[in-house]
Structures are given as structure tokens and as C-alpha cells.
Coordinates of C-alpha atoms and ligand atoms in Angstrom, one line a residue:
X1 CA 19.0 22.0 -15.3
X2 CA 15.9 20.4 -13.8
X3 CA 15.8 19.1 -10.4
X4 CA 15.7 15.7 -11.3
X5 CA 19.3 15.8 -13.6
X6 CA 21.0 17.4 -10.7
X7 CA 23.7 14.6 -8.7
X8 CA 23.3 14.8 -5.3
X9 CA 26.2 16.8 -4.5
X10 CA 24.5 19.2 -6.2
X11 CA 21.1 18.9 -4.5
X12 CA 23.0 18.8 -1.2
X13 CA 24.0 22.3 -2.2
X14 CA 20.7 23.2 -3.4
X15 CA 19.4 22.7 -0.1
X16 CA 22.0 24.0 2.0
X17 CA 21.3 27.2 -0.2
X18 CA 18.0 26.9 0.7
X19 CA 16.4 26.5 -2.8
X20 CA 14.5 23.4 -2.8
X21 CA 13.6 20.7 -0.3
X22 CA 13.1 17.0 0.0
X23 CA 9.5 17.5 -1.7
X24 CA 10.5 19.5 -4.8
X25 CA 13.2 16.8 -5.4
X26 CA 10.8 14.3 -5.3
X27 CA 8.4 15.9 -7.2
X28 CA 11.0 16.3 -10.3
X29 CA 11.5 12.5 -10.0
X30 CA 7.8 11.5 -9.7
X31 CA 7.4 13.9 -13.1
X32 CA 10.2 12.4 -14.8
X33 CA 8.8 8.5 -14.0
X34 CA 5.1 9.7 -15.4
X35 CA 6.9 10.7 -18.7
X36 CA 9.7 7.7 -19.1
X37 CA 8.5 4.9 -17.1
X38 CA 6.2 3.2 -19.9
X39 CA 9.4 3.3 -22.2
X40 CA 12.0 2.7 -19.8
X41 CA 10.4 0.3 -17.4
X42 CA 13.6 0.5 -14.8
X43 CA 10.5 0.3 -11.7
X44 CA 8.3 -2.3 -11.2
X45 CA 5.8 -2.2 -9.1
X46 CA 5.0 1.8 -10.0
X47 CA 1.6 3.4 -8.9
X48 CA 0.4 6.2 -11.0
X49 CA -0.2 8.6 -7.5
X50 CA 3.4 9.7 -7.0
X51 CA 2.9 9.3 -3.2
X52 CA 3.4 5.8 -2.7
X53 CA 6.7 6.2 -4.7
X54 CA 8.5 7.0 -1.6
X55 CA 8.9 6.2 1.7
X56 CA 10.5 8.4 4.2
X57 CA 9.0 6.5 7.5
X58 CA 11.9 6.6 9.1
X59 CA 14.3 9.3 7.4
X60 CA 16.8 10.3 10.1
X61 CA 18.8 13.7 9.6
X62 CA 22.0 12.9 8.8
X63 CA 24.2 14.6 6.1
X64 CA 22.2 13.5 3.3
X65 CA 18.7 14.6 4.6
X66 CA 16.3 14.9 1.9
X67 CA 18.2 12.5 -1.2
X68 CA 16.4 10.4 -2.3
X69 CA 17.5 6.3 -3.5
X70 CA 16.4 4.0 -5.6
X71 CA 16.7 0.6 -4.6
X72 CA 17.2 -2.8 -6.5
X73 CA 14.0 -5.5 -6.1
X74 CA 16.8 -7.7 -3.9
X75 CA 18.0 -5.4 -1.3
X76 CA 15.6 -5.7 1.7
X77 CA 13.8 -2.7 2.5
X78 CA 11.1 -3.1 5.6
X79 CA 7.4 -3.2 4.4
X80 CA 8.4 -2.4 0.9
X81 CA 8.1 -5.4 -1.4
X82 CA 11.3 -7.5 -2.3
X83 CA 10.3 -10.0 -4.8
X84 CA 14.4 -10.1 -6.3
X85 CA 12.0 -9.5 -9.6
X86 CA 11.0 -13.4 -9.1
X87 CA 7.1 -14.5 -8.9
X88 CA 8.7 -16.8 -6.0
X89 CA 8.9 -14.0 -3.9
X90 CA 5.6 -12.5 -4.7
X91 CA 4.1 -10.2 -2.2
X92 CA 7.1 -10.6 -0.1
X93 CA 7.6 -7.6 2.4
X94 CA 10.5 -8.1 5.1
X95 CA 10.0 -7.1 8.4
X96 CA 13.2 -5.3 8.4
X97 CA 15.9 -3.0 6.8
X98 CA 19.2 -4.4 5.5
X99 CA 21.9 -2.8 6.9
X100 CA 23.1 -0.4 4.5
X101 CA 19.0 0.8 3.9
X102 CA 19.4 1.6 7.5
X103 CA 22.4 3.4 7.2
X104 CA 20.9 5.1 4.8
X105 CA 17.9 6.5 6.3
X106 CA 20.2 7.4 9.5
X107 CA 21.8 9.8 6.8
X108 CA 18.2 11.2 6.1
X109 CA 17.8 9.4 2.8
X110 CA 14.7 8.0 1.5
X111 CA 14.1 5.3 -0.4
X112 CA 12.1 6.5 -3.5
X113 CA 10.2 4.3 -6.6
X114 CA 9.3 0.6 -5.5
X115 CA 11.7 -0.9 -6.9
X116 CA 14.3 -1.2 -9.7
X117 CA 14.2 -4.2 -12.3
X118 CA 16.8 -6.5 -12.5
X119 CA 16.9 -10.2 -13.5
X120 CA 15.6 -12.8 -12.0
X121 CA 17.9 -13.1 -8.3
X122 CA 20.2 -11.7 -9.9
X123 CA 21.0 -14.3 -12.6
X124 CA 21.9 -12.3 -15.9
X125 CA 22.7 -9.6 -17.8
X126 CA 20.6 -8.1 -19.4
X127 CA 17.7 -7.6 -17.3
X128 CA 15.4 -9.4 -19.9
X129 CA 14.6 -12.4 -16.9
X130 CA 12.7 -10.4 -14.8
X131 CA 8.9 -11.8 -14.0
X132 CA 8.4 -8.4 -14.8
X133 CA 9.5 -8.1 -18.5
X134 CA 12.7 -6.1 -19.7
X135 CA 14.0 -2.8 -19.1
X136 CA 15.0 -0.8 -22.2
X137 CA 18.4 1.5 -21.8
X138 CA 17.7 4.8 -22.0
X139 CA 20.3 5.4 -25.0
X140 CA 18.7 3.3 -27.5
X141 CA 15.3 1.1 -26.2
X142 CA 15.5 -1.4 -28.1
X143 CA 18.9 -2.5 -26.6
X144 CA 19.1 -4.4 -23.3
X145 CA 20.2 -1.7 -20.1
X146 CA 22.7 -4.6 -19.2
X147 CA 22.2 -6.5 -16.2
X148 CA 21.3 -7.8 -13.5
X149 CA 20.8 -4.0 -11.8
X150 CA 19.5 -3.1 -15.0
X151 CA 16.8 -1.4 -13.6
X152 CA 18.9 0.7 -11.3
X153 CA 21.6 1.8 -14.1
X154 CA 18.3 3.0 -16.4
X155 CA 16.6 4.9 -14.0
X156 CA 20.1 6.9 -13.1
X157 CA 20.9 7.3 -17.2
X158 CA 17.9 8.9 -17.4
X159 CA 17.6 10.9 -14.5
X160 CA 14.6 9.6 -13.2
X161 CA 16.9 8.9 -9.7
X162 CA 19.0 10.7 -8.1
X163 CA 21.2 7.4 -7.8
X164 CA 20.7 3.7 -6.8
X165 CA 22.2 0.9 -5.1
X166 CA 22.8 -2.5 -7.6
X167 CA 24.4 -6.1 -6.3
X168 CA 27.3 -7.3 -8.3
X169 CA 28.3 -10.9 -8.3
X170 CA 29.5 -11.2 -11.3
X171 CA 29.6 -7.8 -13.0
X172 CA 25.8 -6.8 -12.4
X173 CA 26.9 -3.5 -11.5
X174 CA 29.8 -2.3 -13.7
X175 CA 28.3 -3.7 -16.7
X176 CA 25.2 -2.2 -16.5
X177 CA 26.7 0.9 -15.6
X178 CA 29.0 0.7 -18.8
X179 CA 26.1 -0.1 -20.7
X180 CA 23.8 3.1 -19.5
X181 CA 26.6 5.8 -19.2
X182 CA 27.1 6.1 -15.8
X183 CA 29.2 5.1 -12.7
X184 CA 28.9 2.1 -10.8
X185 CA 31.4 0.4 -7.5
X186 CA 32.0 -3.0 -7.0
X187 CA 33.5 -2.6 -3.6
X188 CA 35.8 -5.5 -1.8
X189 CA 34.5 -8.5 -0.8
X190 CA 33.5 -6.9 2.7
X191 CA 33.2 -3.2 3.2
X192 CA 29.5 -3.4 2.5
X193 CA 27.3 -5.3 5.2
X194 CA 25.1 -7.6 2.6
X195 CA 23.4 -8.4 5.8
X196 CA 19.3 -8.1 4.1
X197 CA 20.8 -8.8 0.5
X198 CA 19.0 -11.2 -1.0
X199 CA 21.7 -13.9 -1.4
X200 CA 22.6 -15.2 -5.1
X201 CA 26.3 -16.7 -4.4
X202 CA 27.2 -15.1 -0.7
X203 CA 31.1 -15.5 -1.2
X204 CA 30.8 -13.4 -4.5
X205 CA 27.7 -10.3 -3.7
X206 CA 28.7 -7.0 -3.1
X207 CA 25.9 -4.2 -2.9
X208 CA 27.6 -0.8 -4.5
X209 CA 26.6 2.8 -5.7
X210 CA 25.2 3.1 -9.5
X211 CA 25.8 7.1 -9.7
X212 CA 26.0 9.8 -12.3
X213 CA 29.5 11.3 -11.3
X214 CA 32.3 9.7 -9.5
X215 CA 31.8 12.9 -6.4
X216 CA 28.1 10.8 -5.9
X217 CA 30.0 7.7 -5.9
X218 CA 32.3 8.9 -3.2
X219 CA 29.2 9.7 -1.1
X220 CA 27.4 6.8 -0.9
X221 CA 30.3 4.7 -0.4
X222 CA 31.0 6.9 2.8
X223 CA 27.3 6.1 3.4
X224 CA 27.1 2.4 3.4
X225 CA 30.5 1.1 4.0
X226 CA 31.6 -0.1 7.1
X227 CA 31.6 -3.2 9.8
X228 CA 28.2 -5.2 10.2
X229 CA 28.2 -7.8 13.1
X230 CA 25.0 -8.5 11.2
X231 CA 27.2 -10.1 8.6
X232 CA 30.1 -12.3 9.4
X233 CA 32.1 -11.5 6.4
X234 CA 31.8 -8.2 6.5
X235 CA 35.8 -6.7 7.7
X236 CA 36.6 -4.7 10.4
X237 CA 38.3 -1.7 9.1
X238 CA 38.9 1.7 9.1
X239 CA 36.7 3.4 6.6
X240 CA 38.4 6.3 5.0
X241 CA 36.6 9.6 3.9
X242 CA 36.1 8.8 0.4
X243 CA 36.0 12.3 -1.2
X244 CA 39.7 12.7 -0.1
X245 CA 40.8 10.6 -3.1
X246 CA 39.1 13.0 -6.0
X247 CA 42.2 14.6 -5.7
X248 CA 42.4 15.5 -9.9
X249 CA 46.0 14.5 -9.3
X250 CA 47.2 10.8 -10.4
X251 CA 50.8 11.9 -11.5
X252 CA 53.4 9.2 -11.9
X253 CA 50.5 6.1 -11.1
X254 CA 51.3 2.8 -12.6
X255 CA 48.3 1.4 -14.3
X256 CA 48.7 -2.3 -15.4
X257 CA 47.1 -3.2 -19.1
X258 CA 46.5 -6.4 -18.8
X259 CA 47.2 -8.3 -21.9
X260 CA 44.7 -11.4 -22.0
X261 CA 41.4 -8.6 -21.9
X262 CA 42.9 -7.1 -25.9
X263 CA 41.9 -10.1 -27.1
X264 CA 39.6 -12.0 -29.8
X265 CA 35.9 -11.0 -28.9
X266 CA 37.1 -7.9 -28.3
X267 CA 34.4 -5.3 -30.1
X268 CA 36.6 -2.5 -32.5
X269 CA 34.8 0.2 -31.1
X270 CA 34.9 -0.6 -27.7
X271 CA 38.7 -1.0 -28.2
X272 CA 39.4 2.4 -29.7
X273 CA 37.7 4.0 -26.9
X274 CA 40.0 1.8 -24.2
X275 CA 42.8 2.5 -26.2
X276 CA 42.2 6.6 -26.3
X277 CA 41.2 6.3 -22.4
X278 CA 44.6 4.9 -21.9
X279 CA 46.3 7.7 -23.8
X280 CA 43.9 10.6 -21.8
X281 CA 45.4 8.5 -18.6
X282 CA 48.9 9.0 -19.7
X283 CA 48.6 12.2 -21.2
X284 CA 47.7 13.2 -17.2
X285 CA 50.8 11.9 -16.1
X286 CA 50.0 8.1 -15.8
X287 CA 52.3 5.7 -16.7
X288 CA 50.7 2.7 -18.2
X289 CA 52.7 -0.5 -18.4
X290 CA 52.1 -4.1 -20.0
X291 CA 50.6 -7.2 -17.6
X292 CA 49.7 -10.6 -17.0
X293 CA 47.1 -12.3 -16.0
X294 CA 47.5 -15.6 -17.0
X295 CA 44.6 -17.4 -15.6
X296 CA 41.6 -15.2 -17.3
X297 CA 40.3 -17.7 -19.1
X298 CA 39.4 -19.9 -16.9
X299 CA 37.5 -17.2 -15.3
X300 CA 33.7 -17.5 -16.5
X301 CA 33.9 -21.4 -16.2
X302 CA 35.0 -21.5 -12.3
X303 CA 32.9 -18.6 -12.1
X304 CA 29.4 -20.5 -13.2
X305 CA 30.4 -23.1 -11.3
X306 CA 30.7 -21.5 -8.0
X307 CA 28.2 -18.9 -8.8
X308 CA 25.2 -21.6 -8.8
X309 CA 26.5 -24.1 -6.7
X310 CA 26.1 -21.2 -3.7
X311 CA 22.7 -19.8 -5.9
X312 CA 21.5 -23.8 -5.7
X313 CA 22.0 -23.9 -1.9
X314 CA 20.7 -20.0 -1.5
X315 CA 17.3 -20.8 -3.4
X316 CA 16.9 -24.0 -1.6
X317 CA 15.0 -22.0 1.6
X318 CA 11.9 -20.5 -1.4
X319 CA 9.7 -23.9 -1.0
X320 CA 6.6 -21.8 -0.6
X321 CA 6.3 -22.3 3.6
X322 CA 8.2 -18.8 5.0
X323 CA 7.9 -16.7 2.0
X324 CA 6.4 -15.2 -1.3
X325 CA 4.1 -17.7 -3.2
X326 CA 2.7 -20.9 -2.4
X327 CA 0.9 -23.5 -4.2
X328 CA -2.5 -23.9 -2.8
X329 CA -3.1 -27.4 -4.2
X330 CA -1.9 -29.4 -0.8
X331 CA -4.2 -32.4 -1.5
X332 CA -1.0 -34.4 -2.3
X333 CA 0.7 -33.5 1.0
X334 CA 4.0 -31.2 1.8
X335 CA 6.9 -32.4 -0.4
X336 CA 4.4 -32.2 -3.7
X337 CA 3.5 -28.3 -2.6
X338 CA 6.8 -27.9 -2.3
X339 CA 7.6 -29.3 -5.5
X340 CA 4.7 -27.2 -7.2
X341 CA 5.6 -23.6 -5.7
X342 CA 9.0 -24.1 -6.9
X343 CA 8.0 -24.8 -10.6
X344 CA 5.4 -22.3 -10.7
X345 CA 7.6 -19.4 -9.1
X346 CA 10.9 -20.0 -10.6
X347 CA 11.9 -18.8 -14.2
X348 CA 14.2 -20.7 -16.7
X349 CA 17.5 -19.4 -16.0
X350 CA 16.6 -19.8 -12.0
X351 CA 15.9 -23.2 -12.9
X352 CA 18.5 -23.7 -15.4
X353 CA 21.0 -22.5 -12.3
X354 CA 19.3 -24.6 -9.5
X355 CA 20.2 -28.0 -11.7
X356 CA 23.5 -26.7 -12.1
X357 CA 24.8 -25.8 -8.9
X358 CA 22.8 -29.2 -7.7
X359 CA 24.9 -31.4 -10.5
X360 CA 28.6 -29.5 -9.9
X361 CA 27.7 -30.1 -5.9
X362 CA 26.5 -33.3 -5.5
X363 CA 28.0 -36.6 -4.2
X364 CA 30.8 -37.6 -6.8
X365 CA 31.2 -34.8 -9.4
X366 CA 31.9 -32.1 -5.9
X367 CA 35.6 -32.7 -6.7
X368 CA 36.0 -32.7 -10.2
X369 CA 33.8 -29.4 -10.5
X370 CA 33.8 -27.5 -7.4
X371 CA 36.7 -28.2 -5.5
X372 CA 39.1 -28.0 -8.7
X373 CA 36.9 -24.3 -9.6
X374 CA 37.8 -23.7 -6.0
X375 CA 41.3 -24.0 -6.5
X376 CA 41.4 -22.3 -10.0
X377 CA 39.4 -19.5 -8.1
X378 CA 42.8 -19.3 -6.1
X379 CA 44.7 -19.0 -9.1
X380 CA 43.2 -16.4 -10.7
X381 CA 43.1 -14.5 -7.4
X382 CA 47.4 -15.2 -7.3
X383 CA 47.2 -13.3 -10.3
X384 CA 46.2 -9.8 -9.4
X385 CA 48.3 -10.2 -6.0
X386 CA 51.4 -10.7 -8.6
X387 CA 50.3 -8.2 -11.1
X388 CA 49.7 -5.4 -8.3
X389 CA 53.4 -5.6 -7.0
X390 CA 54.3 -4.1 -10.2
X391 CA 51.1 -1.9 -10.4
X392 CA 48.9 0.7 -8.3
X393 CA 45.7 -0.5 -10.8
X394 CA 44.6 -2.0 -13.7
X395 CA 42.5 -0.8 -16.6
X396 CA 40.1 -3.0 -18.8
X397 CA 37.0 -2.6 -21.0
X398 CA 34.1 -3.2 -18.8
X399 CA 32.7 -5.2 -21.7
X400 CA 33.5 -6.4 -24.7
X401 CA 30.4 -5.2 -26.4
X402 CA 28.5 -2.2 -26.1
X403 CA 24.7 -3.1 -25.3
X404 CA 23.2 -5.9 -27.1
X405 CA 19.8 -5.6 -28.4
X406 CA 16.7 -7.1 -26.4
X407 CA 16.2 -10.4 -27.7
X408 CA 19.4 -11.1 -29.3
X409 CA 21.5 -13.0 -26.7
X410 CA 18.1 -14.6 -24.2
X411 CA 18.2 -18.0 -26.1
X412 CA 21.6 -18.4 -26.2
X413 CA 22.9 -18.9 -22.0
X414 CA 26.8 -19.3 -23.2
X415 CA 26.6 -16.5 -25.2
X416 CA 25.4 -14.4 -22.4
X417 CA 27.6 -15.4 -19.9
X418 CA 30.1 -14.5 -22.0
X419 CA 29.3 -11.1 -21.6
X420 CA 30.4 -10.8 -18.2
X421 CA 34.2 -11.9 -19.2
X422 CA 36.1 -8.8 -18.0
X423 CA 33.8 -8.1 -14.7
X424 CA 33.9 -11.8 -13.5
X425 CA 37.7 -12.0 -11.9
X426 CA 37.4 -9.2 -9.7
X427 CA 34.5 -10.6 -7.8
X428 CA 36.5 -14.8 -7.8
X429 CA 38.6 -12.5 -6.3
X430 CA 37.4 -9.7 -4.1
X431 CA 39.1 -7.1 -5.0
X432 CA 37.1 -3.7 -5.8
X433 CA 36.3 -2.7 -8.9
X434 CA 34.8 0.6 -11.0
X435 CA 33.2 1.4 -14.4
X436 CA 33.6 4.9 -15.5
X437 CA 31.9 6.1 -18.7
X438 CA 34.2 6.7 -21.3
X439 CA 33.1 7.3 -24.5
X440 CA 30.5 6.4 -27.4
X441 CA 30.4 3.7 -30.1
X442 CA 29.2 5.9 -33.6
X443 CA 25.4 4.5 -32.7
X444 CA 25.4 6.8 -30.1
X445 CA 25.9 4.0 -27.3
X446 CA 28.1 4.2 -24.3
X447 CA 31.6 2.5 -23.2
X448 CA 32.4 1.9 -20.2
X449 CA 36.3 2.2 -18.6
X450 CA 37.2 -0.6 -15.6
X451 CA 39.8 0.2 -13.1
X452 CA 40.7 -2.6 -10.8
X453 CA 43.0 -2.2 -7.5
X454 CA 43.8 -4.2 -4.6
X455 CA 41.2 -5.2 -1.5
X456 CA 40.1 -2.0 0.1
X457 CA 41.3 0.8 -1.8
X458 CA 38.1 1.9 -3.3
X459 CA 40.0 5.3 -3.1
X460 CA 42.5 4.7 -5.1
X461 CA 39.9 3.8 -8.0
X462 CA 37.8 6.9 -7.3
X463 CA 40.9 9.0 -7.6
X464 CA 41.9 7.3 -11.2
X465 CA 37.9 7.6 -12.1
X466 CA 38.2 10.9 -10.9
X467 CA 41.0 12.4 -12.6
X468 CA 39.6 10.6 -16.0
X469 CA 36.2 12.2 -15.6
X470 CA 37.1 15.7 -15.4
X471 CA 39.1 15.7 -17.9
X472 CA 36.4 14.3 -20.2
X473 CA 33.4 15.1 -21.4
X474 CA 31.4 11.5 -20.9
X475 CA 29.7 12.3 -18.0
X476 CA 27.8 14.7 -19.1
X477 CA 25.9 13.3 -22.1
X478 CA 22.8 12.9 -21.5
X479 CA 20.5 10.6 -23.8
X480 CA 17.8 11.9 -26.3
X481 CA 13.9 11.0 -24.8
Ligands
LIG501 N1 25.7 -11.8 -15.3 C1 26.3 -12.6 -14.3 C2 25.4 -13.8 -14.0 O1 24.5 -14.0 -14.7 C3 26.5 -11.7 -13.1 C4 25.3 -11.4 -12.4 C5 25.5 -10.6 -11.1 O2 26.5 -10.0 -10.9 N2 24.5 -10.6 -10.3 O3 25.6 -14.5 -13.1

């Protein structure tokens, strides 16, 4: 196999072996992106010179020295533009690292292709509301990649990365992921620093690992987990060595199926394939037993209301003075530029959010819509503490639908955040969350498995992923470009 399809368990062996180095890795990439980025479009911001594609100023030499990352447009990374794929945030280049970047680079990882496309801060999921136009997925390019770390799932399902770091607020890693074939970690609310995340709703973002095998998944989690004094929510405990959990073994495990996620909406083929996963699961010694979670569908309402009542108050510090874009026209004095910068930089669904969050916050609706989504949020967190007495995890679809096509859903808002129905409750409650591929629809596109387990056992979802992925062949497909 070429360099650039290896994972990077494999390249770590490479090099160990002492067959190829940091360069010929790169190389592989830069190679790949000259023949797939036109089609794909999972970078923005690439240069044709291959050089400028990576930046290893500061790559330590830790024990991933020479593995390269790519990086989603909202993840801070110092001099390299962040723009969160908005033209608010044009030309923006922090003056600093956020904290798992510089964890990263300890390890001797560099941060390759500037950056990955994703929608608009985050808001989406499809990765059509980028200012930068839509990424295709790799499987079929006329259908969306899933979003909103779009960008980052492409770019991994077709092996122009090694892997990549997403955000998930809402499902903007798993659902991509299921969408493109490949592996991607919403962690609990906490083991990742977001500290230099660019913040959407800052009691729902998680950064996490978009990786071709569960092994790569295990890696980078060691890599970027851990306590950040840098960011107050981020939880002060032990982080345990991730790899111990691909055990192969999940003998006489108790997977919940809960019942309100078989429901109407459901796609067939997405069904069959959650239905045969389950069987795979119990034909390795699972035992897989019927749930409730009663309070699902109240999820993607309490979810769009808290999600851009934070995003409203987030976005409220891009008026044009500290970063990105400003409107030059100042005859009319501060609160008009203001005014102008914000309706020149931000897109529809930015705006769209902005007037939400504003409506469901302000002075006499607050208690009808937020503080009753707030308590719902409580609810539908009671849930999974009830359903995991019973339970070690759960298993859903990641989606109802395979990927859409590119156009199809953009003018419809509802019927887009409907997409994110299964992903939503684990974020409202911040419990960690993975999407394994596990099988195809007979187009040829990808399903995605979800396995959901109480706060910080990320290892106990690795070892179900795990177990499930070598004893199928999913991982391995490649798509046709
Ligand atoms: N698709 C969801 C939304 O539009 C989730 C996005 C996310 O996780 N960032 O809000």
C-alpha cells in the first residue's frame, strides 16, 4: 500500500523499521491532495507548492514524531489561519496553539494541509455552509461528506491524511465519520482541553479523533486527553492508556438497544446493517438487551435551543474590532461598522442561529425556552444514567440516512437538523460517544455503528469498536477515485 493509505500505527512502524521518514510521508500526502483535492475539496486554503502544506515549526519528539494531522478550520493553530470556514474570520491567524495542537506537537506531530472544511462555526451537517463551498465525500461526490468536520472525515476516507481532529457539538464528528467510512470519538464533556476551540455552544464542544481504524483512535486520544487549567471545564482525571481496551475480547457485555432510535425515519438500509451489527456483536459473545430512553424526542428541540442560545452569545465578540474582517466604511461611526461587518461576514445559517439564540434568550421568552430546554436537557441526561445500570453500552445508527446528496436538504433548516437525531443526546448529556463503520447501503455508501457508554469510559467504547472491527471487513474498503 502507498504511504499515504497506511494508519499511523503503521507508519509508526514504518519508521521505527527505518523505512521512511517524516518527508516521504508527507510527500505521499502532498501527491494524493494534487490528484483529489479539486474533486474532494476537504482543504481550503491549499497552495499548489506542497511546502506550505505543513508546518512542523515546532514538532517536538515525542512518540509520534513524524505523523502528520490534519486540522479542522476552528481549532486554533498559531500563525496558521483559523477562519472556522466563515468570511468573519478572514485572515485570522492566532497568536497561539490550543491546547491539544500543543500536545500534539510535544508528541512530534505536525500539522499538515491548511485546513479542513467544515460548515460555517460549526453550524450544520453537511459541510455545504462553508464560505468556501462544499466538500464532496469521497464515496460518491455528488453526496454531502456530512458535517460540520466534513472536511476532516473526507480527507481521512480518502487517504489524503493520515488522520484529523473534528469538533462535535451536536454529532459533527460521528456523523461525518459514518457518512465517509471511517472512525470518529466524541469524548466526555471534559477529557479534551477545548481551550483554542473556536467556541459554537461551550457546554456541548468536544474536539475528538476522525481516524481510519479504532488502534489510530486509541492513539490520539492518549495524545490529547487530559487536564487543561487553560479550560475550566476540563476534569481532572486519570487518563488511562487507551490501547489497553482493544482487547478483541467483549465476552458477556451488556449492550442496551434502545428502542425509541428503531423508529419511523429510520432508513431500511441503514436498519439492516444495525440489525446484522447487533447480531456480529452477539455472535462474539455480547449479550444485547432491550432499552429505554424515553425522553429522545425531545432531544433536537432542547438541543437548537441551547445550541444557539450559547452560539448567539459566542458570536457576539466577531464585531469586526479584535478579529477577521472589518467594514471599512466608518463614516457613520462604531455601532454602524459594527453592524456592517457582521452582515457582510456572517452566512445564512450563522445568521439564522444568531436570531435564534437572541429570541429563546432574551428578556421574557428566557423561561419558557431556555430554562424549560434546560431542564428537559436534565431529563434526557436521567435517562442514560437509568439505562446504564442495566447496561455497560448502548448501540444506535449513527444516522438515520446514509449521505444525502449536495443540494438536497440546504433549503430545508428542519429537515437538516433532523439529521443529527441519534448524535444529539449524547453531547445534552456528555457522555462519550463513537461511530464505527459498519457496512454499505447497495449504492456503495457507508453506515455508520454508534456505541454510547457512561462519562469517561472512552475505553470501554474502543474495546466494543474494537472487537466489531476485526471481525469485519468495513474498515478496509476503500472508495473508487
Ligand atoms: N449538525 C449539528 C448542528 O448543526 C451539529 C453540529 C456540530 O456538532 N458542530 O448544530
Amino acid at each position: 500500500m502507498e504511504l499515504n493509505a497506511l494508519t499511523a500505527h503503521q507508519l509508526l512502524k514504518e519508521i521505527a523499521a527505518g523505512g521512511s521518514g517524516s518527508r516521504d510521508i508527507v510527500s505521499g500526502l502532498v501527491a494524493r491532495n494534487k490528484q483529489l483535492n479539486q474533486r474532494v475539496k476537504g482543504y481550503v486554503r491549499l497552495d499548489d507548492s506542497g511546502e506550505s502544506l505543513i508546518d512542523d515549526r515546532s514538532s517536538g519528539s515525542g512518540v509520534l514524531k513524524g505523523i502528520p494531522i490534519s486540522v479542522k478550520d476552528n481549532i486554533c493553530t498559531k500563525g496558521l489561519n483559523t477562519e472556522c470556514c466563515s468570511q468573519i474570520l478572514q485572515g485570522f491567524k492566532p497568536p497561539y496553539d490550543a491546547t491539544v495542537i500543543r500536545k500534539l506537537k510535544q508528541a512530534g506531530v505536525c500539522v499538515f494541509g491548511a485546513k479542513t472544511n467544515m460548515d460555517e462555526f460549526a453550524f450544520g451537517s453537511s459541510t455545504e455552509n462553508s464560505c468556501f463551498g462544499p466538500t464532496s465525500n469521497p464515496w460518491n461526490l455528488e453526496c454531502v461528506p456530512g458535517g460540520s468536520s466534513g472536511g476532516s472525515a473526507a480527507v481521512v476516507a480518502s487517504d489524503q491524511a493520515v488522520w484529523a481532529l473534528g469538533s462535535d457539538t451536536g454529532g459533527s464528528i460521528r456523523q461525518p465519520a459514518s457518512f465517509c467510512g471511517v472512525v470518529g470519538m466524541k469524548p466526555t464533556y471534559g477529557r479534551v482541553s477545548r481551550y483554542g476551540l473556536i467556541a459554537f455552544a461551550s457546554s456541548l464542544d468536544q474536539i475528538g479523533p476522525i481516524t481510519k481504524d479504532t488502534r489510530d483512535c486509541a492513539i490520539l486520544m492518549n495524545a490529547i486527553s487530559g487536564h487543561d487549567p487553560l479550560d475550566s471545564t476540563s476534569v481532572d482525571i486519570e487518563v488511562p492508556d487507551f490501547t489497553e481496551s482493544l482487547t478483541g475480547d467483549i465476552k458477556g457485555l451488556k449492550i442496551g438497544i434502545p428502542k425509541e432510535y428503531f423508529v419511523e425515519g429510520l432508513d431500511k438500509e441503514v436498519k439492516a446493517v444495525i440489525e446484522e451489527a447487533m447480531e456480529k456483536l452477539k455472535s462474539l459473545g455480547a449479550k444485547c438487551l432491550p432499552v429505554s430512553l424515553p425522553h429522545t424526542e425531545y432531544a433536537v428541540p432542547v438541543y437548537y435551543i441551547i445550541a444557539t442560545a450559547e452560539a448567539s452569545s459566542n458570536l457576539a465578540r466577531f464585531d469586526g474590532v479584535q478579529y477577521g474582517l472589518r467594514n471599512k466604511d466608518l463614516k457613520q461611526g462604531l455601532i454602524d461598522m459594527y453592524k456592517r461587518t457582521r452582515q457582510e461576514g456572517f452566512g445564512q445559517e450563522a445568521k439564522r442561529r444568531i436570531i435564534l439564540g437572541t429570541f429563546v434568550l432574551s428578556h421574557g421568552y428566557y423561561d419558557a425556552y431556555y430554562l424549560r430546554a434546560l431542564k428537559v436537557r436534565t431529563l434526557i441526561k436521567q435517562d442514560f444514567d437509568r439505562a446504564f445500570r442495566d447496561v455497560d453500552c448502548l448501540i444506535t445508527p449513527t444516522s438515520p440516512t446514509p449521505a444525502f446528496r449536495i443540494g438536497e436538504r440546504i433549503k430545508d433548516p428542519l429537515k437538516m437538523y433532523l439529521s443529527d437525531i441519534f448524535t444529539i443526546s449524547a453531547n445534552l448529556s456528555g457522555i462519550p460517544a463513537i461511530s464505527v463503520p459498519a457496512g454499505f447501503t447497495r449504492k456503495g455508501l457507508p453506515v455508520g455503528l454508534q456505541i454510547l457508554s457512561e462519562p469517561f469510559t472512552e475505553g470501554m467504547l474502543l474495546r466494543v469498536a474494537h472487537a466489531f472491527e476485526q471481525n469485519t471487513p468495513w474498515h478496509k474498503e476503500k472508495p473508487k477515485l
